Every structure is written in structure tokens, then in C-alpha cells.
Amino acid sequence: MLAEMTGLNEECGVFGVFGHPEAIQLTYYSLHSMQHRGQEGAGMVISDQVHMQQVKGEGLVTEVFHEDLLKTLSGSASIGHVRYSTAGGGGYENVQPLFFKTHTHSLALAHNGNLTNAIAMREQLERDGSIFQTSSDTEVLAHLIRKHNSLSFKDQIKQSLPMLEGAFAFLIMTEDQMIAALDPLGMRPLSLGKIDGAWAVASETCAFDVIGAEYVREVEPGEMVIIDDEGIRSEYYTKQTERALCSMEYVYFARPDSNVDGLNIHSTRKMLGKQLAKEAFVEADVVTGVPDSSISAAIGFAEESNTPYELGLIKNRYVGRTFIKPSQELREKGVQMKLSPVRKIVEGKRVVMVDDSIVRGTTSKKIVSMLREAGAKEVHVRISSPPITNPCYYGIDTSSAGELIAAKRNVAEICQLIGADSLSYLSIDGMLEAIGRPSSMKNCGQCLACFTGNYPTEIHDHTVRPHEKISLI
Ligand code: AMP
Ligand code: SF4
């Protein structure tokens, strides 16, 4: 059960638009642009101001929303979601947005992030009479909202959000109102945009670019942005805020053309690569990156180290994800199907292979051996983030502690395991410097927990019942 609950809402993407005649199409295109944030389920809930309808399913955006289906829907407001969950966290009922009907109004919820006190909250709510429909932590918010139903809708949410802990970027919609809310640490990205006079909210700004919306600003930690026929208003459900944005958004997760908290992802990754070259230069003939997420860092490394950047690895785009394949053997096969070395480029060469991160070590190990088989004389692995030594409880699938290769090994041991001639990671200070938020700042504004073990919130669900941790591994 814990594995199921904590595996939900991983790395998702949310989009919402209010007051636009093309709301459904805009949601479709935006979700499509954020497909990298989740490929296991997609959904949208639409409102025509009187009724709300839900469409959702397992699979890719193009599989879930057929053109014929979209034509049957109408509405001027919509929230949508793409979902990525780890093994065990699936199931149609957990695909979002979650949708509830009460005798007063309907309610739709889309959530990016992961709550760290969901189990405790759920137990409390069940004791008080709630009956849950899903095993999603997101549903906790719906029950909390309902408990405050003597208040206005906005105040129901305002009272409920402070009871949640962990990471959340929520889009909440009723027939005539949309509310965007971010957790007090702003752990997940959430941006506000405008299109043809209508307000839009998205996890990533690439969604605005694809529909021609203009970026306005970030939703701030602890903020609720309320959008309805009267326009837009901002309120804070808490003033106890301090940004701790997920560093992995910069390292791996977001799309290179997106800007997260004002920083372009491609440029930031290039800086990570440059910093890595300063810290861990090695004499080589070519630099190559693991497509797609490491290309920007590899370009930066090549530029800084004055070594030619080459396409030494090609990605087959038509293979599914390798990361959460159930067995190690299948994962390794997955990497082999997905990536091929370019023999002409690497044969007889000293190759620097840049990847953005090592989680279990499957990808690096396989790539090192593929490059050697293709004739590389030396393979030096450079990682544009620090070692991942701790699990993430905030919705990024960095795996469980037992599987993390760096949890109990030093760099030399990992280098030997992956079979590289040398291995270096970026330092934590170097990463912050490259992101432009150096550790000398009073608050660097970044979450670093998977690199340091210092979690910026309580993680009740993982500490109150230690015996259940076992089911995560
Ligand atoms: P692994 O093969 O388990 O070491 O995973 C590392 C590879 O997965 C790297 O190539 C990363 O680009 C990618 N990666 C890193 N973090 C994640 C994540 N949270 N979800 C999926 N893939 C990831
Ligand atoms: Fe991101 Fe790591 Fe923090 Fe999780 S623990 S939110 S992956 S920085």
C-alpha cells in the first residue's frame, strides 16, 4: 500500500486554462508538449460553466484523446494532467484529474508532486468517515476540502492546504472557478500565462510556447491564484514560505526549451556541463552526451574543455522508457534497444561520455560497454549532477535507497562497477554555482535532499511506520 501511494503522482505535468473557447484543444496541445513529464496516463476535466465532464485513460496523450472524442466535448475551462508512476502505482482510477461530484458542485483536482503526510491524513479522514475512491495521495485534498464545506470554495481550499506536507502544484477546478496552488517550499515548478485574454497555468513554459500563450510569472510558494469570470486574484494560504525548488528539474526532468523559475533549462544544463569540465577535466578526443537530457551538458563540457562535441550515441525514439522496467536484465536490454553508439565517431578515440545523473547505474554501465564494443580506446564518464545518495519522497522517481548505486558506494567503487576508465560527478557547490544559486546565498532556493539527505520537510509517511518502508524496495 505504501509503495502504491508513494508511487503515485510522480513527475507529473499539469495544465489549466480558464475562459477560452478553445480550452479543450489548448489543453490537448499543452499536455502533449509535457508528455516527457508522464507517459502512463493522461486526462482532462472540462467545464462549460454549468457542467463538468471528465476524459482520462492510461497511455500517451495521443492515445487517450482521440480527435473524434474531443469533438464531442465542449467547454471554456479545462484542467489536464499527464502522469508518470513507478511500478505498482498505476491503475485507471488513479489517472488524473480526479473528479468528484457532490450535491452542491463538482470538483476536479490535478496534482504534480507527492505529499509526505498522505497516509497519516488519510487514516485520520477515514476514521472521521471518509471513504476513498483511489489510492492516490491527491484524494486527501478533496476530502479535506469537503470537510470545510460551510466556507466559500476558496476558503475551503485555504483551510485545507496548510494541512498538507510535501510537494504539490495543484490545479483545482469547479464549474465556475479554477485555483492554482503551490506548496510552501515551491518544490515543483508552476507558471502563469495568458492567451487571448484567458489565463493559463502550466508545469512547464514549453506548454505556453506550443499554444502561443505569453508567460506572465511563476506561481509563488504558498500562493493560491484564483481565476474566474471576475478575473484573477492572488492570496497566500501561508506566509511561512521558503523556496526549495527541485534541483532535478534543472538536471534531468524539464524540457530544454522550458524556463523554470526564470532560468532556461538548456542554458542551465550547459552551465552544469561547463562547471563539470572545470572540476573534472580529462584529456580526450571527443565529448558525447546521452540523448536527450544530457546533450546540453555535454555541449557545455565540450565548450569548456576545448574538446570536439560529437554525436557518439543515437537514440531510437520509438522505444518506451527503460527506467522502470521491472527487472535489471530487462532494464539493460531496454538501454541497448534505445541507444546505439556511432562506431565511426568513437572507434580508436578517447571518449568523454556525459550523462545527467546515475541512479541505479544501469544506463552508464551499458553505455560504457557499448562504447568499448564500438572501439572506443578510453571511456571517461562525467555526470552533470552530484551522486544521488538518498531517495526522493517528493514525486521524482529517483528509486529507493536499496537500489541507488551511490547510496553505499564511493566514486571509485561506482567507476569500477560501470567499467569506466574514470568517473567524476559534479560537486553540490558546483551545481548550485552553475544554476546561479550558490551555496553562499543564505537560502540557495533549491531542494538538494537526494544528494544530501537533508529533507526540507517532515516525511511522516516514511518515518511513522518504518516497517512499511520495506515494501518500497
Ligand atoms: P540508471 O540507469 O538507473 O542509472 O538511471 C540513470 C539514467 O536515467 C540517466 O540516463 C538519466 O538521464 C535518467 N534518469 C535520471 N533520473 C530519472 C528519473 N527520475 N526518471 C527517469 N529517468 C531518470
Ligand atoms: Fe528533487 Fe531530489 Fe528534492 Fe526530490 S529530493 S525534490 S528529486 S531535489
Coordinates of C-alpha atoms and ligand atoms in Angstrom, one line a residue:
M1 CA 0.0 0.0 0.0
L2 CA 2.7 2.4 0.9
A3 CA 4.6 1.5 -2.3
E4 CA 1.4 2.2 -4.2
M5 CA 0.7 5.5 -2.5
T6 CA 4.2 6.9 -2.7
G7 CA 4.5 5.8 -6.3
L8 CA 1.7 8.0 -7.4
N9 CA 1.8 11.5 -8.9
E10 CA 5.4 11.0 -9.8
E11 CA 6.9 13.6 -12.1
C12 CA 3.6 14.7 -13.5
G13 CA 2.7 17.7 -15.6
V14 CA -0.4 19.9 -15.1
F15 CA -2.1 22.4 -17.4
G16 CA -5.2 24.6 -17.0
V17 CA -6.9 27.3 -18.9
F18 CA -9.9 29.4 -17.9
G19 CA -12.3 31.4 -20.2
H20 CA -11.1 30.3 -23.6
P21 CA -13.4 28.9 -26.4
E22 CA -10.7 26.5 -27.5
A23 CA -9.9 25.3 -23.9
I24 CA -10.0 21.7 -24.9
Q25 CA -7.6 21.9 -27.8
L26 CA -5.3 24.1 -25.8
T27 CA -5.2 21.6 -23.1
Y28 CA -4.6 18.8 -25.5
Y29 CA -1.6 20.5 -27.2
S30 CA -0.2 21.6 -23.9
L31 CA -0.3 18.2 -22.4
H32 CA 1.3 16.8 -25.5
S33 CA 4.2 19.2 -25.1
M34 CA 4.6 18.0 -21.5
Q35 CA 4.5 14.3 -22.4
H36 CA 8.1 13.8 -21.1
R37 CA 6.7 14.5 -17.6
G38 CA 4.5 11.4 -17.7
Q39 CA 3.7 8.8 -20.2
E40 CA 1.5 6.4 -18.3
G41 CA -1.8 8.2 -18.1
A42 CA -3.5 11.4 -19.3
G43 CA -6.7 13.2 -18.6
M44 CA -8.7 16.4 -18.6
V45 CA -11.8 17.7 -17.0
I46 CA -13.7 20.4 -18.9
S47 CA -16.3 22.9 -17.7
D48 CA -18.9 24.8 -19.7
Q49 CA -19.7 26.8 -16.5
V50 CA -22.7 24.6 -15.7
H51 CA -21.5 21.0 -16.2
M52 CA -18.2 19.3 -16.0
Q53 CA -17.0 16.3 -18.0
Q54 CA -14.0 14.1 -17.5
V55 CA -11.9 12.2 -20.1
K56 CA -9.0 10.1 -19.0
G57 CA -7.1 6.9 -19.7
E58 CA -3.9 5.1 -19.4
G59 CA -1.3 5.7 -22.1
L60 CA 0.0 8.7 -24.1
V61 CA -1.8 11.9 -24.7
T62 CA -2.4 10.9 -28.4
E63 CA -3.8 7.5 -27.3
V64 CA -6.1 8.9 -24.7
F65 CA -7.6 11.9 -26.5
H66 CA -8.9 10.8 -30.0
E67 CA -9.9 13.6 -32.3
D68 CA -13.5 12.2 -32.5
L69 CA -13.7 12.1 -28.8
L70 CA -12.5 15.7 -28.4
K71 CA -15.1 16.9 -30.9
T72 CA -17.9 15.7 -28.7
L73 CA -16.8 17.8 -25.8
S74 CA -17.4 21.5 -25.1
G75 CA -16.3 24.0 -22.5
S76 CA -14.3 27.1 -21.9
A77 CA -12.3 26.0 -18.9
S78 CA -10.2 22.8 -18.6
I79 CA -7.5 21.3 -16.4
G80 CA -5.4 18.4 -17.6
H81 CA -2.7 16.1 -16.3
V82 CA 0.0 13.7 -17.6
R83 CA 1.1 11.0 -15.2
Y84 CA 4.2 9.0 -14.6
S85 CA 4.1 6.5 -11.8
T86 CA 6.5 3.8 -10.6
A87 CA 5.6 0.1 -10.8
G88 CA 2.7 -0.6 -8.6
G89 CA 1.3 2.9 -8.7
G90 CA -0.8 2.5 -11.8
G91 CA -4.4 1.9 -12.5
Y92 CA -7.1 3.7 -14.3
E93 CA -8.7 5.1 -11.1
N94 CA -5.5 6.9 -10.2
V95 CA -5.2 8.7 -13.6
Q96 CA -5.8 12.4 -13.0
P97 CA -7.5 14.9 -12.9
L98 CA -9.5 13.2 -10.1
F99 CA -13.2 14.1 -10.4
F100 CA -15.8 14.3 -7.7
K101 CA -19.5 15.2 -7.8
T102 CA -21.3 16.5 -4.7
H103 CA -24.8 17.7 -4.3
T104 CA -23.6 21.3 -4.4
H105 CA -20.9 21.3 -7.1
S106 CA -18.3 19.2 -8.9
L107 CA -14.6 19.2 -8.2
A108 CA -11.6 18.3 -10.3
L109 CA -8.0 18.0 -9.0
A110 CA -4.7 17.7 -10.8
H111 CA -1.6 17.3 -8.8
N112 CA 2.1 17.3 -9.6
G113 CA 4.3 16.3 -6.6
N114 CA 3.9 13.9 -3.7
L115 CA 2.5 14.5 -0.3
T116 CA 4.6 13.3 2.6
N117 CA 1.8 13.0 5.2
A118 CA -0.8 11.5 3.0
I119 CA -1.0 8.2 4.8
A120 CA -1.5 9.8 8.2
M121 CA -4.0 12.3 6.8
R122 CA -5.9 9.5 5.1
E123 CA -6.1 7.4 8.2
Q124 CA -7.4 10.4 10.1
L125 CA -10.0 11.2 7.4
E126 CA -11.1 7.5 7.2
R127 CA -11.6 7.5 11.0
D128 CA -13.8 10.6 10.5
G129 CA -16.0 8.8 7.9
S130 CA -14.3 9.5 4.6
I131 CA -14.4 6.7 2.0
F132 CA -11.6 6.9 -0.5
Q133 CA -12.1 6.0 -4.2
T134 CA -8.5 5.8 -5.2
S135 CA -5.1 5.0 -3.6
S136 CA -3.8 8.4 -4.7
D137 CA -2.5 10.9 -2.1
T138 CA -4.1 13.6 -4.1
E139 CA -7.6 12.5 -3.0
V140 CA -6.7 13.6 0.6
L141 CA -7.2 17.2 -0.6
A142 CA -10.7 16.5 -1.9
H143 CA -11.8 15.1 1.4
L144 CA -10.2 18.0 3.3
I145 CA -12.0 20.5 1.1
R146 CA -15.3 18.7 1.7
K147 CA -14.8 18.8 5.4
H148 CA -14.8 22.6 5.3
N149 CA -17.9 22.9 3.3
S150 CA -19.5 25.6 5.4
L151 CA -17.0 28.0 3.9
S152 CA -16.7 29.6 0.4
F153 CA -14.9 27.3 -2.0
K154 CA -11.7 29.4 -2.0
D155 CA -11.7 29.4 1.8
Q156 CA -12.3 25.6 1.9
I157 CA -9.0 25.3 0.0
K158 CA -7.3 27.9 2.0
Q159 CA -8.0 26.0 5.2
S160 CA -7.1 22.6 3.7
L161 CA -3.7 23.3 2.1
P162 CA -1.8 24.1 5.3
M163 CA -2.7 20.6 6.5
L164 CA -0.7 19.0 3.7
E165 CA 3.0 18.4 3.7
G166 CA 5.4 17.6 0.9
A167 CA 5.5 18.8 -2.7
F168 CA 2.4 20.0 -4.6
A169 CA 1.5 22.0 -7.5
F170 CA -2.3 21.7 -7.6
L171 CA -4.9 22.8 -10.2
I172 CA -8.4 22.7 -8.7
M173 CA -11.5 23.4 -10.7
T174 CA -15.2 23.7 -10.1
E175 CA -17.9 24.6 -12.6
D176 CA -17.0 28.3 -12.4
Q177 CA -13.6 28.7 -10.8
M178 CA -10.0 27.5 -11.3
I179 CA -7.5 27.7 -8.5
A180 CA -3.7 27.0 -8.8
A181 CA -1.8 26.4 -5.6
L182 CA 1.9 25.7 -4.9
D183 CA 3.4 24.2 -1.7
P184 CA 5.1 26.5 0.8
L185 CA 8.5 25.4 -0.5
G186 CA 7.7 25.8 -4.2
M187 CA 9.2 22.4 -4.8
R188 CA 7.5 21.9 -8.1
P189 CA 7.5 24.4 -11.0
L190 CA 4.2 26.2 -11.8
S191 CA 3.9 29.1 -14.2
L192 CA 1.1 31.5 -15.1
G193 CA 0.5 32.6 -18.7
K194 CA -2.1 34.4 -20.8
I195 CA -3.6 33.6 -24.1
D196 CA -6.2 35.7 -26.0
G197 CA -7.1 37.3 -22.6
A198 CA -7.6 34.0 -20.9
W199 CA -5.4 32.8 -18.0
A200 CA -3.4 29.6 -18.3
V201 CA -1.3 27.7 -15.8
A202 CA 1.3 25.0 -16.6
S203 CA 4.0 22.9 -15.0
E204 CA 6.4 24.0 -17.8
T205 CA 6.6 27.0 -20.0
C206 CA 7.1 24.9 -23.1
A207 CA 3.3 24.3 -22.9
F208 CA 2.8 28.1 -23.3
D209 CA 5.1 28.2 -26.3
V210 CA 3.3 25.5 -28.1
I211 CA -0.1 27.1 -27.8
G212 CA 1.2 30.7 -28.3
A213 CA 0.5 31.8 -24.8
E214 CA 2.5 34.6 -23.2
Y215 CA 4.4 33.8 -20.0
V216 CA 3.4 36.1 -17.2
R217 CA 5.1 34.9 -14.0
E218 CA 5.7 32.0 -11.6
V219 CA 3.1 30.9 -9.1
E220 CA 4.9 31.5 -5.8
P221 CA 5.4 29.2 -2.8
G222 CA 2.3 29.3 -0.5
E223 CA 0.3 31.2 -3.1
M224 CA -3.2 30.4 -4.4
V225 CA -4.1 32.0 -7.7
I226 CA -7.9 32.2 -8.1
I227 CA -9.3 32.6 -11.6
D228 CA -12.9 33.1 -12.5
D229 CA -15.2 35.3 -14.5
E230 CA -14.2 38.3 -12.4
G231 CA -10.5 37.8 -13.4
I232 CA -7.5 36.8 -11.4
R233 CA -6.7 37.2 -7.7
S234 CA -3.8 36.1 -5.6
E235 CA -3.9 35.0 -1.9
Y236 CA -1.5 33.3 0.3
Y237 CA -2.7 30.3 2.4
T238 CA 0.6 30.6 4.4
K239 CA 3.3 33.2 4.8
Q240 CA 5.8 30.6 6.1
T241 CA 7.5 30.0 2.8
E242 CA 11.0 29.5 1.6
R243 CA 11.8 28.2 -1.9
A244 CA 13.3 24.7 -2.2
L245 CA 12.8 24.0 -5.9
C246 CA 13.6 20.5 -7.1
S247 CA 17.2 20.6 -8.5
M248 CA 16.4 17.5 -10.7
E249 CA 14.1 19.8 -12.8
Y250 CA 17.3 21.5 -13.9
V251 CA 19.4 18.4 -14.1
Y252 CA 17.2 16.0 -15.8
F253 CA 13.5 16.5 -15.8
A254 CA 12.2 19.6 -17.6
R255 CA 12.4 20.2 -21.3
P256 CA 15.4 22.2 -22.6
D257 CA 13.2 24.9 -24.1
S258 CA 11.3 25.5 -20.8
N259 CA 12.2 28.2 -18.3
V260 CA 12.0 27.1 -14.7
D261 CA 11.8 29.9 -12.1
G262 CA 13.3 32.3 -14.7
L263 CA 16.1 30.0 -15.9
N264 CA 16.2 28.4 -19.3
I265 CA 16.8 24.7 -18.9
H266 CA 19.2 24.2 -21.9
S267 CA 21.4 27.1 -20.9
T268 CA 21.4 25.9 -17.3
R269 CA 22.4 22.4 -18.3
K270 CA 25.2 23.9 -20.4
M271 CA 26.5 25.7 -17.4
L272 CA 26.3 22.4 -15.4
G273 CA 28.4 20.8 -18.1
K274 CA 30.9 23.7 -18.1
Q275 CA 31.3 23.6 -14.4
L276 CA 31.8 19.8 -14.6
A277 CA 34.6 20.4 -17.1
K278 CA 36.2 22.9 -14.7
E279 CA 36.0 20.4 -11.9
A280 CA 36.9 17.2 -13.8
F281 CA 38.8 17.9 -17.0
V282 CA 40.2 14.9 -18.8
E283 CA 42.3 14.8 -21.9
A284 CA 40.1 13.3 -24.7
D285 CA 39.4 13.2 -28.4
V286 CA 35.6 13.6 -28.3
V287 CA 32.8 14.5 -25.9
T288 CA 29.4 12.9 -26.3
G289 CA 26.1 13.1 -24.3
V290 CA 23.4 10.6 -23.6
P291 CA 20.4 11.7 -25.6
D292 CA 18.3 13.6 -24.9
S293 CA 18.6 15.0 -21.4
S294 CA 22.4 15.2 -21.3
I295 CA 23.1 16.8 -24.7
S296 CA 23.1 20.3 -23.3
A297 CA 25.5 19.4 -20.5
A298 CA 27.8 17.6 -23.0
I299 CA 27.9 20.7 -25.2
G300 CA 28.8 22.8 -22.2
F301 CA 31.5 20.3 -21.2
A302 CA 33.0 20.2 -24.7
E303 CA 33.0 24.0 -25.0
E304 CA 34.7 24.5 -21.6
S305 CA 37.3 21.7 -22.2
N306 CA 38.0 22.7 -25.8
T307 CA 37.2 19.1 -26.9
P308 CA 35.0 18.5 -30.0
Y309 CA 31.4 17.6 -29.2
E310 CA 30.2 14.7 -31.3
L311 CA 27.0 12.6 -31.6
G312 CA 28.6 9.4 -30.3
L313 CA 25.2 7.9 -29.2
I314 CA 22.0 7.8 -31.2
K315 CA 18.6 7.3 -29.6
N316 CA 15.9 5.2 -31.1
R317 CA 12.9 7.4 -30.3
Y318 CA 10.3 4.6 -30.8
V319 CA 11.3 2.6 -27.8
G320 CA 9.5 3.1 -24.5
R321 CA 11.1 4.1 -21.2
T322 CA 13.8 1.9 -19.7
F323 CA 14.0 3.3 -16.3
I324 CA 11.2 1.4 -14.5
K325 CA 11.4 -1.9 -16.3
P326 CA 10.8 -4.5 -13.6
S327 CA 14.0 -6.5 -13.7
Q328 CA 17.6 -5.4 -14.1
E329 CA 18.0 -7.7 -17.1
L330 CA 15.1 -6.1 -18.9
R331 CA 16.4 -2.6 -18.0
E332 CA 19.8 -3.4 -19.6
K333 CA 18.1 -4.7 -22.7
G334 CA 16.0 -1.5 -22.8
V335 CA 19.1 0.7 -22.8
Q336 CA 20.6 -1.4 -25.6
M337 CA 17.4 -1.1 -27.7
K338 CA 17.2 2.6 -27.0
L339 CA 20.8 3.8 -27.6
S340 CA 23.3 2.9 -30.2
P341 CA 27.0 4.1 -30.4
V342 CA 28.2 5.7 -33.7
R343 CA 31.2 3.5 -34.4
K344 CA 32.8 6.0 -36.9
I345 CA 32.8 8.6 -34.2
V346 CA 34.1 6.6 -31.2
E347 CA 36.4 4.0 -32.8
G348 CA 40.0 4.4 -31.6
K349 CA 39.1 7.5 -29.6
R350 CA 39.3 8.6 -26.0
V351 CA 35.7 9.4 -25.3
V352 CA 34.1 11.6 -22.6
M353 CA 30.6 10.3 -22.0
V354 CA 28.4 12.9 -20.2
D355 CA 25.2 11.8 -18.5
D356 CA 23.0 14.0 -16.3
S357 CA 22.7 11.5 -13.5
I358 CA 23.3 8.0 -12.3
V359 CA 20.5 6.3 -10.4
R360 CA 20.9 2.6 -10.4
G361 CA 23.9 2.6 -12.7
T362 CA 22.2 0.6 -15.5
T363 CA 22.5 3.2 -18.2
S364 CA 26.1 4.2 -17.6
K365 CA 27.3 0.6 -17.3
K366 CA 25.6 -0.4 -20.5
I367 CA 26.8 2.6 -22.4
V368 CA 30.4 2.2 -21.3
S369 CA 30.3 -1.4 -22.6
M370 CA 28.6 -0.4 -25.8
L371 CA 31.2 2.3 -26.5
R372 CA 34.0 -0.1 -25.8
E373 CA 32.4 -2.7 -28.2
A374 CA 32.3 0.1 -30.8
G375 CA 36.0 0.5 -30.5
A376 CA 36.4 3.4 -28.0
K377 CA 40.0 3.4 -26.6
E378 CA 39.1 5.0 -23.3
V379 CA 35.7 5.9 -21.8
H380 CA 35.6 8.6 -19.2
V381 CA 32.2 9.1 -17.6
R382 CA 31.2 12.6 -16.4
I383 CA 28.0 13.2 -14.5
S384 CA 26.4 16.7 -14.5
S385 CA 24.9 16.3 -11.0
P386 CA 26.2 15.1 -7.6
P387 CA 25.8 11.4 -6.6
I388 CA 22.2 10.5 -5.8
T389 CA 22.6 9.0 -2.3
N390 CA 19.0 9.3 -1.0
P391 CA 15.5 8.6 -2.2
C392 CA 13.1 11.4 -3.2
Y393 CA 9.8 11.5 -1.3
Y394 CA 8.5 14.5 -3.3
G395 CA 7.4 12.9 -6.5
I396 CA 10.6 12.3 -8.6
D397 CA 11.4 8.7 -9.3
T398 CA 15.0 8.5 -8.1
S399 CA 14.4 5.0 -6.9
S400 CA 14.6 3.5 -3.4
A401 CA 17.6 3.7 -1.2
G402 CA 18.4 0.0 -1.7
E403 CA 18.7 0.4 -5.5
L404 CA 20.7 3.7 -5.6
I405 CA 24.2 2.8 -6.7
A406 CA 25.7 5.8 -4.8
A407 CA 23.9 5.2 -1.5
K408 CA 26.6 3.0 -0.1
R409 CA 29.5 3.2 -2.6
N410 CA 32.2 5.8 -3.2
V411 CA 33.0 7.1 -6.7
A412 CA 35.9 4.7 -7.2
E413 CA 33.7 1.7 -6.5
I414 CA 31.0 3.0 -8.8
C415 CA 33.6 3.6 -11.5
Q416 CA 34.7 0.0 -11.2
L417 CA 31.1 -1.2 -11.3
I418 CA 30.2 0.6 -14.5
G419 CA 33.6 -0.3 -16.1
A420 CA 34.7 3.2 -16.9
D421 CA 38.4 4.4 -17.2
S422 CA 37.4 7.3 -14.9
L423 CA 34.3 8.7 -13.3
S424 CA 33.5 12.1 -11.9
Y425 CA 30.4 13.7 -10.6
L426 CA 29.6 17.5 -10.3
S427 CA 30.0 18.8 -6.8
I428 CA 27.0 20.1 -4.9
D429 CA 28.6 23.6 -4.7
G430 CA 29.4 23.4 -8.4
M431 CA 25.9 22.5 -9.3
L432 CA 24.5 25.5 -7.3
E433 CA 27.1 27.8 -8.8
A434 CA 26.1 26.7 -12.3
I435 CA 22.4 27.2 -11.6
G436 CA 23.2 30.7 -10.3
R437 CA 22.2 30.0 -6.7
P438 CA 25.5 29.5 -5.0
S439 CA 25.5 27.8 -1.6
S440 CA 27.0 31.1 -0.1
M441 CA 23.5 32.6 -0.6
K442 CA 21.5 32.5 2.7
N443 CA 19.0 30.2 1.1
C444 CA 20.0 28.7 -2.2
G445 CA 16.4 28.1 -3.0
Q446 CA 16.9 24.6 -4.2
C447 CA 16.0 21.2 -2.8
L448 CA 19.1 19.0 -2.6
A449 CA 17.7 16.2 -0.5
C450 CA 18.5 13.3 -2.9
F451 CA 22.2 14.5 -2.9
T452 CA 22.5 15.4 0.8
G453 CA 19.8 13.5 2.8
N454 CA 18.6 16.8 4.2
Y455 CA 14.9 16.8 3.5
P456 CA 13.3 20.2 3.6
T457 CA 10.0 18.9 5.1
E458 CA 9.0 16.2 7.6
I459 CA 8.5 12.9 5.8
H460 CA 5.9 11.4 8.0
D461 CA 4.7 8.7 5.7
H462 CA 8.2 7.2 5.6
T463 CA 9.0 7.6 9.3
V464 CA 5.8 6.9 11.2
R465 CA 5.8 3.3 10.1
P466 CA 9.3 2.2 9.4
H467 CA 8.3 -1.4 8.8
E468 CA 6.4 -0.4 5.7
K469 CA 9.5 1.1 4.2
I470 CA 10.4 -2.4 3.2
S471 CA 7.6 -2.5 0.7
L472 CA 9.2 0.3 -1.2
I473 CA 12.4 -1.6 -2.0
Ligands
AMP1 P1 20.1 4.5 -14.1 O1 20.3 3.8 -15.4 O2 19.2 3.8 -13.2 O3 21.4 4.9 -13.5 O4 19.4 5.9 -14.4 C1 20.1 7.0 -15.0 C2 19.5 7.4 -16.3 O5 18.1 7.6 -16.1 C3 20.2 8.7 -16.7 O6 20.5 8.5 -18.1 C4 19.1 9.7 -16.5 O7 19.0 10.6 -17.7 C5 17.8 9.0 -16.3 N1 17.1 9.5 -15.2 C6 17.5 10.2 -14.1 N2 16.6 10.4 -13.2 C7 15.4 9.9 -13.7 C8 14.1 9.8 -13.3 N3 13.7 10.4 -12.2 N4 13.2 9.2 -14.1 C9 13.6 8.6 -15.3 N5 14.9 8.6 -15.7 C10 15.8 9.2 -15.0
SF4_2 FE1 14.1 16.9 -6.5 FE2 15.9 15.4 -5.3 FE3 14.5 17.2 -3.9 FE4 13.3 15.0 -4.9 S1 14.9 15.0 -3.3 S2 12.5 17.1 -4.9 S3 14.5 14.8 -6.8 S4 16.0 17.6 -5.5

